[in-house]
Amino acid sequence: MLSSEDFAQIGPPIKKTNEIFERDLVCAFLQRLMMLDYRARYITVQQESSDVNNSQPVQVSDSAVTDDDDLDALFTTNVDTDQSKENHVHPMDVQMAVFHCSDSFLKQKMITKLSQCQYALPLLVPDPFSANLECPLWTFRQITKTWKISTNKENATTVTMKSMPIYKAETPMVSFFRLGSMSLSKSQLMNALVNDRHDTFFHRNCKGSTKSRHLMDGVAEIAWYCPAGKDNDFFTDCIAFCNLHGDSLEIGKQREILTEMSSVIVVLVPTLEKCQESTAVISMLYKSSKPLIILNADNDCNAVRVKPQKYKLGLKERSQSDVSEELKKIIKSLLSEPHTSFRLETMAKVSGIIVDEDQKICQNGKSAAMEIVELIEKMDVAKIKDKFLPCQGQLWSNWCKINKELHHLKGDIEKEKGQKSHQLMELREKQCDVSDSKLMRLFTQRLQSLPPKEREYFLTWTQILIDALSTDDLSSILQNYDETWSGL
């Protein structure tokens, strides 16, 4: 099991791209990701075969060609291809292999870094060795998103800033499924909705992509559209976009969970006809109360509202930009009506999935952290430090002030030096008297009594829960800052 310690050690520098072999992929990927290199997924692998430098870049036909039969050779299918040629590993297989082989703290760090690189994050992950489906809720705990909400009232635009841990955010969620095989890339279409300048979701046309992948089918990835409060924002509020990889006909469990959690469902189908395998799924989605958009690859029709909250749109002979623009308009229209909201923490209540935070060791660490947080959660944030950390309050400020004066003496230097030193000693004694607060006693007791792994969970949970207490205050501060800056 890989841990954070394995990648915190000082080791050899990252190799150049043309020197990385397949055996180096894991280390190269993680090292670059930890450095917030957004190109971490796009690692070119050098083949390790001995004749790699002597091989020809283009295969040459072995058959002798004369002037009489050169045209026949052109139209002949060449079956003498080199079957021994090695295929490189799909970049998302590398990412998911690292994810599966990491402990919970490295997983959390990895997902936090992927979020900072503006990539989609795994929300539902099937276990490659069993039929279990896992929701890695723990990995989202240290991710914070900031966005600006624009509202128009009386010909005036008001911009409100929000900043919060993403697991607490209540947002609409738009889920994308594929029923059957498609020539259009669903992930690429979603990128046009979330961020058309960045491949948030890895797709078949990305650098390094291969025909085969082994660890992505059945994985549901999630990403958030966070508006900047500007005129070119198409959506005015934060929206979660969820991408279920693979054929949804074969992964019904994930499809059903996301259908229940989603505000809008977008389904891509190769053709829309009765008496086909996908008919039952489409019929069920059509009859449900969830807003539905069906994208038909075998039709070139414009967006049609079949009935309230049910749309269909043709993809045939249409550019992706046209499709994405129409799709944005439909989604915006559907979300302007009453809709359900999605919150990451609710995934812990979904039956049929394993949540990583349900482990006993994690819950013990959380319980210990909650004892700390309960002491301060109902207090004024400005008074917490004075009450529970008095050594860092006014006493510390006075000590620093006198210590500074001690090094800028005037008049009778020896007498003044003695007085200042005495004052410093008195302040230090006062600090010692008040240092044993209930919070500090409880904190040090937990550090001493908990086993190493539980202690690590305890420290991380303490940070997460204390950060969550300041969410509303932080949003208010950022809002005031933004208004002041805009005024300037």
CSV table of C-alpha atoms in Angstrom, one decimal:
chain,number,residue,atom,x,y,z
A,1,MET,CA,0.0,0.0,0.0
A,2,LEU,CA,1.4,3.4,-1.1
A,3,SER,CA,1.6,6.1,1.6
A,4,SER,CA,2.3,9.8,1.7
A,5,GLU,CA,5.7,9.0,3.3
A,6,ASP,CA,6.8,7.2,0.2
A,7,PHE,CA,6.6,10.4,-1.8
A,8,ALA,CA,7.8,12.8,0.9
A,9,GLN,CA,11.3,11.4,0.8
A,10,ILE,CA,14.2,13.0,-1.0
A,11,GLY,CA,15.0,11.0,-4.0
A,12,PRO,CA,16.3,11.2,-7.6
A,13,PRO,CA,14.9,14.1,-9.7
A,14,ILE,CA,12.0,13.6,-12.1
A,15,LYS,CA,13.3,12.0,-15.3
A,16,LYS,CA,12.9,13.8,-18.6
A,17,THR,CA,9.8,12.7,-20.6
A,18,ASN,CA,11.8,10.8,-23.1
A,19,GLU,CA,13.6,8.8,-20.4
A,20,ILE,CA,10.5,7.4,-18.6
A,21,PHE,CA,9.8,3.7,-18.9
A,22,GLU,CA,6.6,1.9,-17.9
A,23,ARG,CA,8.1,0.9,-14.6
A,24,ASP,CA,8.6,4.6,-13.7
A,25,LEU,CA,5.0,5.7,-14.5
A,26,VAL,CA,3.6,5.6,-11.0
A,27,CYS,CA,6.4,7.7,-9.5
A,28,ALA,CA,6.5,10.1,-12.4
A,29,PHE,CA,2.7,10.6,-12.2
A,30,LEU,CA,2.6,11.2,-8.5
A,31,GLN,CA,5.7,13.4,-8.4
A,32,ARG,CA,4.3,15.7,-11.1
A,33,LEU,CA,0.8,15.7,-9.5
A,34,MET,CA,2.2,16.7,-6.1
A,35,MET,CA,4.0,19.6,-7.9
A,36,LEU,CA,0.6,20.6,-9.3
A,37,ASP,CA,1.8,19.9,-12.9
A,38,TYR,CA,-1.4,19.8,-14.8
A,39,ARG,CA,0.4,17.7,-17.5
A,40,ALA,CA,0.9,14.8,-15.0
A,41,ARG,CA,-1.5,12.6,-17.0
A,42,TYR,CA,0.3,13.1,-20.3
A,43,ILE,CA,3.5,11.2,-19.8
A,44,THR,CA,5.2,9.7,-22.8
A,45,VAL,CA,6.6,6.2,-22.2
A,46,GLN,CA,9.7,4.9,-23.8
A,47,GLN,CA,9.6,1.2,-24.8
A,48,GLU,CA,12.2,-0.9,-23.1
A,49,SER,CA,12.9,-3.3,-26.0
A,50,SER,CA,16.6,-3.4,-27.0
A,51,ASP,CA,16.0,-2.5,-30.6
A,52,VAL,CA,13.8,0.5,-29.9
A,53,ASN,CA,16.4,3.0,-31.2
A,54,ASN,CA,17.0,1.0,-34.3
A,55,SER,CA,13.3,0.4,-35.2
A,56,GLN,CA,11.8,2.2,-38.2
A,57,PRO,CA,9.1,4.8,-37.4
A,58,VAL,CA,7.0,3.5,-40.4
A,59,GLN,CA,6.5,-0.1,-41.3
A,60,VAL,CA,7.9,-1.1,-44.8
A,61,SER,CA,6.1,-3.6,-46.9
A,62,ASP,CA,8.0,-6.9,-47.1
A,63,SER,CA,6.6,-7.9,-50.5
A,64,ALA,CA,8.6,-7.1,-53.6
A,65,VAL,CA,6.7,-4.5,-55.7
A,66,THR,CA,7.2,-4.1,-59.4
A,67,ASP,CA,5.8,-1.5,-61.7
A,68,ASP,CA,3.1,-3.9,-62.9
A,69,ASP,CA,1.7,-4.8,-59.5
A,70,ASP,CA,2.4,-1.6,-57.4
A,71,LEU,CA,-1.3,-0.6,-57.7
A,72,ASP,CA,-2.3,-4.0,-56.4
A,73,ALA,CA,0.1,-3.6,-53.5
A,74,LEU,CA,-1.6,-0.3,-52.6
A,75,PHE,CA,-5.0,-1.9,-52.3
A,76,THR,CA,-3.8,-5.0,-50.5
A,77,THR,CA,-4.5,-5.3,-46.8
A,78,ASN,CA,-1.3,-5.8,-45.0
A,79,VAL,CA,-1.7,-8.6,-42.5
A,80,ASP,CA,2.0,-8.9,-41.6
A,81,THR,CA,1.9,-6.2,-39.0
A,82,ASP,CA,4.2,-6.5,-36.0
A,83,GLN,CA,2.0,-8.2,-33.4
A,84,SER,CA,4.6,-7.9,-30.7
A,85,LYS,CA,4.5,-4.2,-30.6
A,86,GLU,CA,3.9,-3.0,-27.0
A,87,ASN,CA,0.8,-0.9,-26.2
A,88,HIS,CA,1.3,1.9,-23.6
A,89,VAL,CA,-0.9,2.1,-20.6
A,90,HIS,CA,-3.9,4.3,-20.7
A,91,PRO,CA,-3.3,7.5,-18.6
A,92,MET,CA,-6.5,7.1,-16.6
A,93,ASP,CA,-5.5,3.5,-15.8
A,94,VAL,CA,-2.3,4.9,-14.3
A,95,GLN,CA,-4.3,7.3,-12.2
A,96,MET,CA,-6.8,4.7,-11.0
A,97,ALA,CA,-4.1,2.1,-10.3
A,98,VAL,CA,-2.3,4.6,-8.1
A,99,PHE,CA,-5.7,5.4,-6.4
A,100,HIS,CA,-6.5,1.7,-5.7
A,101,CYS,CA,-3.0,1.1,-4.3
A,102,SER,CA,-2.8,4.1,-2.0
A,103,ASP,CA,-3.8,4.5,1.7
A,104,SER,CA,-6.6,6.9,2.6
A,105,PHE,CA,-4.2,9.8,3.3
A,106,LEU,CA,-2.4,9.6,0.0
A,107,LYS,CA,-5.7,9.2,-1.8
A,108,GLN,CA,-6.9,12.4,-0.1
A,109,LYS,CA,-3.8,14.3,-1.0
A,110,MET,CA,-4.0,13.0,-4.6
A,111,ILE,CA,-7.6,14.0,-5.1
A,112,THR,CA,-7.0,17.4,-3.6
A,113,LYS,CA,-4.2,18.0,-6.1
A,114,LEU,CA,-6.3,16.7,-9.0
A,115,SER,CA,-8.9,19.3,-7.9
A,116,GLN,CA,-6.4,22.1,-7.8
A,117,CYS,CA,-5.3,21.1,-11.4
A,118,GLN,CA,-9.0,21.5,-12.4
A,119,TYR,CA,-9.5,17.8,-13.2
A,120,ALA,CA,-12.6,15.6,-12.6
A,121,LEU,CA,-12.6,13.5,-9.4
A,122,PRO,CA,-13.8,9.9,-8.8
A,123,LEU,CA,-17.2,9.9,-7.0
A,124,LEU,CA,-18.1,6.2,-7.4
A,125,VAL,CA,-15.4,3.6,-7.8
A,126,PRO,CA,-16.0,-0.1,-8.4
A,127,ASP,CA,-13.5,-2.4,-6.6
A,128,PRO,CA,-11.5,-4.2,-9.4
A,129,PHE,CA,-11.2,-7.3,-7.2
A,130,SER,CA,-14.9,-7.6,-6.1
A,131,ALA,CA,-18.3,-6.4,-6.9
A,132,ASN,CA,-18.3,-3.7,-4.3
A,133,LEU,CA,-18.9,0.0,-5.1
A,134,GLU,CA,-17.1,2.6,-3.1
A,135,CYS,CA,-17.7,6.3,-2.5
A,136,PRO,CA,-14.3,7.9,-1.5
A,137,LEU,CA,-16.0,10.7,0.6
A,138,TRP,CA,-12.9,11.1,2.7
A,139,THR,CA,-10.8,12.2,-0.3
A,140,PHE,CA,-13.1,15.3,-0.8
A,141,ARG,CA,-12.8,16.7,2.7
A,142,GLN,CA,-9.9,19.1,2.1
A,143,ILE,CA,-11.3,20.6,-1.2
A,144,THR,CA,-12.6,24.1,-1.1
A,145,LYS,CA,-14.4,25.8,-4.0
A,146,THR,CA,-15.0,29.5,-4.5
A,147,TRP,CA,-17.5,31.0,-6.9
A,148,LYS,CA,-19.5,34.1,-7.6
A,149,ILE,CA,-23.3,34.2,-8.0
A,150,SER,CA,-24.7,37.0,-10.3
A,151,THR,CA,-28.2,38.2,-9.8
A,152,ASN,CA,-30.1,40.9,-11.7
A,153,LYS,CA,-32.5,43.1,-9.8
A,154,GLU,CA,-33.9,46.4,-11.1
A,155,ASN,CA,-31.4,46.7,-13.9
A,156,ALA,CA,-28.5,46.2,-11.4
A,157,THR,CA,-26.3,43.2,-11.2
A,158,THR,CA,-25.4,41.9,-7.7
A,159,VAL,CA,-22.4,39.6,-7.3
A,160,THR,CA,-22.3,37.4,-4.2
A,161,MET,CA,-19.1,35.4,-3.4
A,162,LYS,CA,-19.2,32.0,-1.8
A,163,SER,CA,-16.3,29.9,-0.5
A,164,MET,CA,-16.9,26.6,1.3
A,165,PRO,CA,-15.7,23.0,1.6
A,166,ILE,CA,-17.1,21.2,-1.4
A,167,TYR,CA,-18.6,18.4,0.7
A,168,LYS,CA,-20.9,21.0,2.3
A,169,ALA,CA,-22.0,22.7,-0.9
A,170,GLU,CA,-25.6,22.1,-2.1
A,171,THR,CA,-25.7,22.4,-5.9
A,172,PRO,CA,-27.7,21.0,-8.7
A,173,MET,CA,-26.1,18.0,-10.4
A,174,VAL,CA,-26.2,17.1,-14.1
A,175,SER,CA,-25.3,13.5,-14.9
A,176,PHE,CA,-24.3,12.1,-18.3
A,177,PHE,CA,-24.8,8.5,-19.3
A,178,ARG,CA,-24.1,6.6,-22.5
A,179,LEU,CA,-26.3,3.7,-23.6
A,180,GLY,CA,-24.5,1.6,-26.2
A,181,SER,CA,-21.4,2.4,-28.3
A,182,MET,CA,-21.0,5.9,-29.6
A,183,SER,CA,-18.6,7.6,-32.0
A,184,LEU,CA,-19.0,10.9,-30.2
A,185,SER,CA,-17.0,11.5,-27.0
A,186,LYS,CA,-19.3,12.1,-24.1
A,187,SER,CA,-16.4,13.4,-21.9
A,188,GLN,CA,-15.3,15.9,-24.6
A,189,LEU,CA,-18.8,17.2,-24.9
A,190,MET,CA,-18.9,17.7,-21.1
A,191,ASN,CA,-15.7,19.6,-21.2
A,192,ALA,CA,-17.3,22.2,-23.4
A,193,LEU,CA,-19.9,22.7,-20.7
A,194,VAL,CA,-17.5,22.9,-17.7
A,195,ASN,CA,-14.4,24.5,-19.2
A,196,ASP,CA,-13.9,24.7,-22.9
A,197,ARG,CA,-10.2,25.6,-22.5
A,198,HIS,CA,-9.2,22.7,-20.4
A,199,ASP,CA,-9.8,18.9,-20.5
A,200,THR,CA,-11.5,18.5,-17.1
A,201,PHE,CA,-12.7,15.0,-18.2
A,202,PHE,CA,-10.1,12.8,-19.9
A,203,HIS,CA,-11.4,11.8,-23.4
A,204,ARG,CA,-10.5,9.6,-26.3
A,205,ASN,CA,-8.8,12.5,-28.2
A,206,CYS,CA,-6.5,13.5,-25.4
A,207,LYS,CA,-2.8,12.9,-25.7
A,208,GLY,CA,-1.8,9.3,-24.7
A,209,SER,CA,-5.3,7.9,-25.0
A,210,THR,CA,-5.6,4.2,-26.1
A,211,LYS,CA,-8.4,2.1,-27.4
A,212,SER,CA,-8.4,-0.1,-24.4
A,213,ARG,CA,-8.7,0.8,-20.7
A,214,HIS,CA,-9.2,-1.5,-17.8
A,215,LEU,CA,-10.0,0.5,-14.6
A,216,MET,CA,-12.3,3.3,-15.8
A,217,ASP,CA,-15.5,1.5,-16.9
A,218,GLY,CA,-18.0,1.9,-14.1
A,219,VAL,CA,-16.2,4.9,-12.5
A,220,ALA,CA,-18.3,8.0,-12.0
A,221,GLU,CA,-16.3,11.3,-12.1
A,222,ILE,CA,-17.5,14.6,-10.8
A,223,ALA,CA,-16.5,18.2,-11.5
A,224,TRP,CA,-17.9,21.6,-10.6
A,225,TYR,CA,-18.6,24.6,-12.8
A,226,CYS,CA,-17.7,27.6,-10.7
A,227,PRO,CA,-18.8,30.9,-12.2
A,228,ALA,CA,-16.5,33.9,-11.9
A,229,GLY,CA,-19.3,36.6,-11.7
A,230,LYS,CA,-18.4,37.8,-15.2
A,231,ASP,CA,-20.5,38.5,-18.3
A,232,ASN,CA,-19.2,35.4,-20.1
A,233,ASP,CA,-20.5,33.0,-17.4
A,234,PHE,CA,-23.2,30.9,-19.0
A,235,PHE,CA,-24.4,29.5,-15.7
A,236,THR,CA,-24.9,31.9,-12.8
A,237,ASP,CA,-24.4,29.5,-9.9
A,238,CYS,CA,-22.2,26.5,-9.1
A,239,ILE,CA,-23.2,23.2,-10.8
A,240,ALA,CA,-21.9,19.7,-10.4
A,241,PHE,CA,-21.4,17.7,-13.6
A,242,CYS,CA,-21.1,13.9,-13.2
A,243,ASN,CA,-19.7,11.6,-15.9
A,244,LEU,CA,-20.4,7.8,-15.7
A,245,HIS,CA,-17.7,6.1,-17.8
A,246,GLY,CA,-18.5,3.0,-19.9
A,247,ASP,CA,-21.8,1.6,-21.2
A,248,SER,CA,-24.5,2.4,-18.7
A,249,LEU,CA,-26.5,-0.6,-19.9
A,250,GLU,CA,-23.8,-2.8,-18.2
A,251,ILE,CA,-23.4,-0.8,-15.0
A,252,GLY,CA,-27.0,-0.4,-13.8
A,253,LYS,CA,-26.1,0.1,-10.1
A,254,GLN,CA,-24.1,3.3,-10.7
A,255,ARG,CA,-26.7,4.5,-13.2
A,256,GLU,CA,-29.5,4.0,-10.6
A,257,ILE,CA,-27.7,5.8,-7.8
A,258,LEU,CA,-26.8,8.8,-10.0
A,259,THR,CA,-30.4,8.9,-11.4
A,260,GLU,CA,-31.7,9.3,-7.9
A,261,MET,CA,-29.1,12.0,-6.9
A,262,SER,CA,-29.3,14.1,-10.1
A,263,SER,CA,-31.1,17.3,-10.9
A,264,VAL,CA,-30.9,16.8,-14.7
A,265,ILE,CA,-30.1,13.6,-16.6
A,266,VAL,CA,-28.4,13.6,-20.0
A,267,VAL,CA,-28.4,10.4,-22.0
A,268,LEU,CA,-26.5,9.7,-25.2
A,269,VAL,CA,-27.8,7.0,-27.5
A,270,PRO,CA,-26.6,5.7,-30.9
A,271,THR,CA,-30.2,5.5,-32.1
A,272,LEU,CA,-33.6,6.1,-30.6
A,273,GLU,CA,-35.9,3.3,-31.6
A,274,LYS,CA,-38.3,0.9,-29.9
A,275,CYS,CA,-37.5,-2.8,-29.4
A,276,GLN,CA,-33.8,-2.2,-28.6
A,277,GLU,CA,-31.7,-3.0,-25.5
A,278,SER,CA,-31.8,0.6,-24.3
A,279,THR,CA,-35.5,1.0,-24.6
A,280,ALA,CA,-36.4,-0.1,-21.1
A,281,VAL,CA,-33.8,2.3,-19.5
A,282,ILE,CA,-35.0,5.2,-21.7
A,283,SER,CA,-38.6,4.4,-20.9
A,284,MET,CA,-37.9,4.4,-17.2
A,285,LEU,CA,-36.1,7.7,-17.3
A,286,TYR,CA,-38.8,9.2,-19.5
A,287,LYS,CA,-41.5,8.3,-17.0
A,288,SER,CA,-39.6,9.5,-13.9
A,289,SER,CA,-40.0,13.0,-12.5
A,290,LYS,CA,-36.3,13.8,-13.2
A,291,PRO,CA,-35.7,16.3,-16.1
A,292,LEU,CA,-34.3,14.4,-19.1
A,293,ILE,CA,-32.3,15.3,-22.2
A,294,ILE,CA,-31.8,12.6,-24.8
A,295,LEU,CA,-28.9,13.1,-27.3
A,296,ASN,CA,-29.5,10.9,-30.4
A,297,ALA,CA,-26.4,10.3,-32.6
A,298,ASP,CA,-28.6,9.0,-35.5
A,299,ASN,CA,-30.7,12.1,-35.9
A,300,ASP,CA,-30.0,15.7,-37.0
A,301,CYS,CA,-33.0,17.5,-35.4
A,302,ASN,CA,-32.7,20.6,-33.3
A,303,ALA,CA,-33.7,20.6,-29.7
A,304,VAL,CA,-37.3,19.5,-29.2
A,305,ARG,CA,-39.3,19.6,-26.0
A,306,VAL,CA,-41.4,16.4,-26.1
A,307,LYS,CA,-43.2,17.3,-22.9
A,308,PRO,CA,-42.4,19.4,-19.8
A,309,GLN,CA,-38.8,18.7,-18.6
A,310,LYS,CA,-38.2,16.1,-21.4
A,311,TYR,CA,-36.1,17.1,-24.4
A,312,LYS,CA,-34.4,15.3,-27.3
A,313,LEU,CA,-31.6,16.7,-29.5
A,314,GLY,CA,-30.0,15.3,-32.6
A,315,LEU,CA,-26.2,14.9,-33.0
A,316,LYS,CA,-25.9,13.8,-36.6
A,317,GLU,CA,-23.8,16.1,-38.9
A,318,ARG,CA,-23.7,18.8,-36.2
A,319,SER,CA,-20.6,20.4,-34.7
A,320,GLN,CA,-19.8,19.9,-31.1
A,321,SER,CA,-19.9,23.7,-30.4
A,322,ASP,CA,-23.5,23.9,-31.8
A,323,VAL,CA,-24.6,20.9,-29.6
A,324,SER,CA,-22.9,22.3,-26.5
A,325,GLU,CA,-24.6,25.7,-26.9
A,326,GLU,CA,-28.0,24.1,-27.3
A,327,LEU,CA,-27.3,21.8,-24.4
A,328,LYS,CA,-26.3,24.8,-22.2
A,329,LYS,CA,-29.6,26.6,-23.0
A,330,ILE,CA,-31.7,23.5,-22.1
A,331,ILE,CA,-29.8,22.8,-18.9
A,332,LYS,CA,-30.1,26.5,-17.9
A,333,SER,CA,-33.8,26.5,-18.6
A,334,LEU,CA,-34.4,23.3,-16.6
A,335,LEU,CA,-32.4,24.5,-13.6
A,336,SER,CA,-34.3,27.8,-13.6
A,337,GLU,CA,-37.3,25.7,-12.5
A,338,PRO,CA,-37.6,24.0,-9.1
A,339,HIS,CA,-35.1,21.1,-8.9
A,340,THR,CA,-33.4,18.8,-6.4
A,341,SER,CA,-30.0,19.6,-5.0
A,342,PHE,CA,-27.0,17.4,-4.5
A,343,ARG,CA,-24.6,17.4,-1.5
A,344,LEU,CA,-21.6,15.1,-1.3
A,345,GLU,CA,-22.2,14.2,2.3
A,346,THR,CA,-25.5,12.6,1.4
A,347,MET,CA,-23.6,9.8,-0.5
A,348,ALA,CA,-22.9,8.3,3.0
A,349,LYS,CA,-26.7,7.6,3.3
A,350,VAL,CA,-27.0,5.8,-0.1
A,351,SER,CA,-27.6,2.1,0.3
A,352,GLY,CA,-25.5,-0.4,-1.7
A,353,ILE,CA,-22.2,1.5,-1.6
A,354,ILE,CA,-19.2,1.4,0.8
A,355,VAL,CA,-18.1,4.8,2.1
A,356,ASP,CA,-14.5,5.0,3.1
A,357,GLU,CA,-15.2,7.1,6.2
A,358,ASP,CA,-17.2,4.2,7.7
A,359,GLN,CA,-14.0,2.5,8.8
A,360,LYS,CA,-13.7,2.2,12.5
A,361,ILE,CA,-10.3,3.8,12.6
A,362,CYS,CA,-11.6,6.9,10.8
A,363,GLN,CA,-14.7,7.2,13.0
A,364,ASN,CA,-12.6,7.0,16.1
A,365,GLY,CA,-10.4,9.8,14.9
A,366,LYS,CA,-13.5,11.8,14.0
A,367,SER,CA,-15.1,11.2,17.4
A,368,ALA,CA,-11.9,12.5,19.2
A,369,ALA,CA,-11.9,15.6,16.9
A,370,MET,CA,-15.5,16.3,17.6
A,371,GLU,CA,-14.8,16.5,21.3
A,372,ILE,CA,-12.4,19.4,20.5
A,373,VAL,CA,-14.8,21.1,18.1
A,374,GLU,CA,-17.8,20.9,20.4
A,375,LEU,CA,-15.9,23.2,22.8
A,376,ILE,CA,-15.7,26.0,20.3
A,377,GLU,CA,-18.4,25.5,17.7
A,378,LYS,CA,-21.0,27.8,19.3
A,379,MET,CA,-18.5,30.6,20.3
A,380,ASP,CA,-17.8,33.8,18.5
A,381,VAL,CA,-14.8,33.1,16.3
A,382,ALA,CA,-13.0,36.3,17.5
A,383,LYS,CA,-13.1,35.1,21.1
A,384,ILE,CA,-11.9,31.5,20.7
A,385,LYS,CA,-8.3,32.3,20.7
A,386,ASP,CA,-8.5,34.5,23.8
A,387,LYS,CA,-10.3,31.8,25.8
A,388,PHE,CA,-8.5,28.6,24.8
A,389,LEU,CA,-5.2,29.9,23.5
A,390,PRO,CA,-4.4,32.8,25.9
A,391,CYS,CA,-0.7,32.4,25.5
A,392,GLN,CA,-1.1,33.5,21.9
A,393,GLY,CA,-3.3,36.5,22.8
A,394,GLN,CA,-2.6,39.8,24.6
A,395,LEU,CA,0.0,38.2,26.9
A,396,TRP,CA,2.1,37.2,23.9
A,397,SER,CA,1.6,40.6,22.3
A,398,ASN,CA,2.8,42.3,25.5
A,399,TRP,CA,5.8,40.0,25.8
A,400,CYS,CA,6.9,40.8,22.3
A,401,LYS,CA,6.5,44.5,22.8
A,402,ILE,CA,8.7,44.4,26.0
A,403,ASN,CA,11.2,42.1,24.4
A,404,LYS,CA,11.6,44.6,21.5
A,405,GLU,CA,12.1,47.5,24.0
A,406,LEU,CA,14.8,45.4,25.7
A,407,HIS,CA,16.9,45.7,22.6
A,408,HIS,CA,16.4,49.4,22.3
A,409,LEU,CA,17.4,50.6,25.8
A,410,LYS,CA,17.8,54.3,26.7
A,411,GLY,CA,18.9,56.3,29.8
A,412,ASP,CA,20.1,54.1,32.7
A,413,ILE,CA,20.6,51.0,30.5
A,414,GLU,CA,21.4,48.5,33.3
A,415,LYS,CA,18.5,49.5,35.5
A,416,GLU,CA,16.1,49.5,32.5
A,417,LYS,CA,17.4,46.2,31.4
A,418,GLY,CA,16.7,44.7,34.8
A,419,GLN,CA,13.1,46.1,34.8
A,420,LYS,CA,12.4,44.7,31.3
A,421,SER,CA,13.8,41.3,32.1
A,422,HIS,CA,11.6,41.2,35.3
A,423,GLN,CA,8.5,42.2,33.3
A,424,LEU,CA,9.2,39.4,30.8
A,425,MET,CA,9.6,36.9,33.6
A,426,GLU,CA,6.2,37.9,35.1
A,427,LEU,CA,4.5,37.7,31.7
A,428,ARG,CA,6.0,34.2,31.1
A,429,GLU,CA,4.7,33.1,34.5
A,430,LYS,CA,1.2,34.4,33.7
A,431,GLN,CA,1.4,32.5,30.4
A,432,CYS,CA,2.3,29.3,32.2
A,433,ASP,CA,-0.6,29.8,34.7
A,434,VAL,CA,-3.3,30.1,31.9
A,435,SER,CA,-1.8,27.7,29.4
A,436,ASP,CA,-3.6,24.6,30.8
A,437,SER,CA,-7.0,25.3,29.2
A,438,LYS,CA,-9.6,22.6,28.8
A,439,LEU,CA,-9.1,22.5,25.1
A,440,MET,CA,-5.3,22.1,25.3
A,441,ARG,CA,-5.6,19.4,28.0
A,442,LEU,CA,-8.0,17.4,25.8
A,443,PHE,CA,-5.9,17.9,22.7
A,444,THR,CA,-2.7,16.7,24.3
A,445,GLN,CA,-4.5,13.8,26.0
A,446,ARG,CA,-5.7,12.6,22.6
A,447,LEU,CA,-2.3,12.9,21.0
A,448,GLN,CA,-0.8,10.8,23.8
A,449,SER,CA,-3.5,8.1,24.0
A,450,LEU,CA,-4.5,7.4,20.4
A,451,PRO,CA,-2.6,4.8,18.2
A,452,PRO,CA,-0.6,6.3,15.4
A,453,LYS,CA,-3.1,5.9,12.6
A,454,GLU,CA,-6.0,7.1,14.7
A,455,ARG,CA,-3.9,10.0,15.8
A,456,GLU,CA,-3.3,10.9,12.1
A,457,TYR,CA,-7.1,10.8,11.4
A,458,PHE,CA,-7.7,12.8,14.6
A,459,LEU,CA,-5.4,15.6,13.5
A,460,THR,CA,-6.8,15.7,10.0
A,461,TRP,CA,-10.4,15.7,11.2
A,462,THR,CA,-9.6,18.5,13.7
A,463,GLN,CA,-8.3,20.6,10.8
A,464,ILE,CA,-11.3,19.8,8.6
A,465,LEU,CA,-13.9,20.4,11.2
A,466,ILE,CA,-12.4,23.7,12.5
A,467,ASP,CA,-12.0,25.0,8.9
A,468,ALA,CA,-15.7,24.2,8.4
A,469,LEU,CA,-16.7,26.4,11.4
A,470,SER,CA,-15.3,29.5,9.6
A,471,THR,CA,-17.0,28.8,6.3
A,472,ASP,CA,-19.7,31.5,6.6
A,473,ASP,CA,-17.2,34.1,8.1
A,474,LEU,CA,-14.7,33.4,5.3
A,475,SER,CA,-17.4,33.9,2.6
A,476,SER,CA,-18.4,37.2,4.2
A,477,ILE,CA,-14.8,38.4,4.4
A,478,LEU,CA,-14.1,37.5,0.8
A,479,GLN,CA,-17.3,39.2,-0.2
A,480,ASN,CA,-16.2,42.5,1.5
A,481,TYR,CA,-12.8,42.2,0.0
A,482,ASP,CA,-14.2,41.7,-3.5
A,483,GLU,CA,-16.5,44.7,-3.1
A,484,THR,CA,-13.7,46.9,-1.8
A,485,TRP,CA,-11.4,45.8,-4.6
A,486,SER,CA,-14.1,46.4,-7.3
A,487,GLY,CA,-14.7,49.9,-5.9
A,488,LEU,CA,-11.0,50.7,-6.2
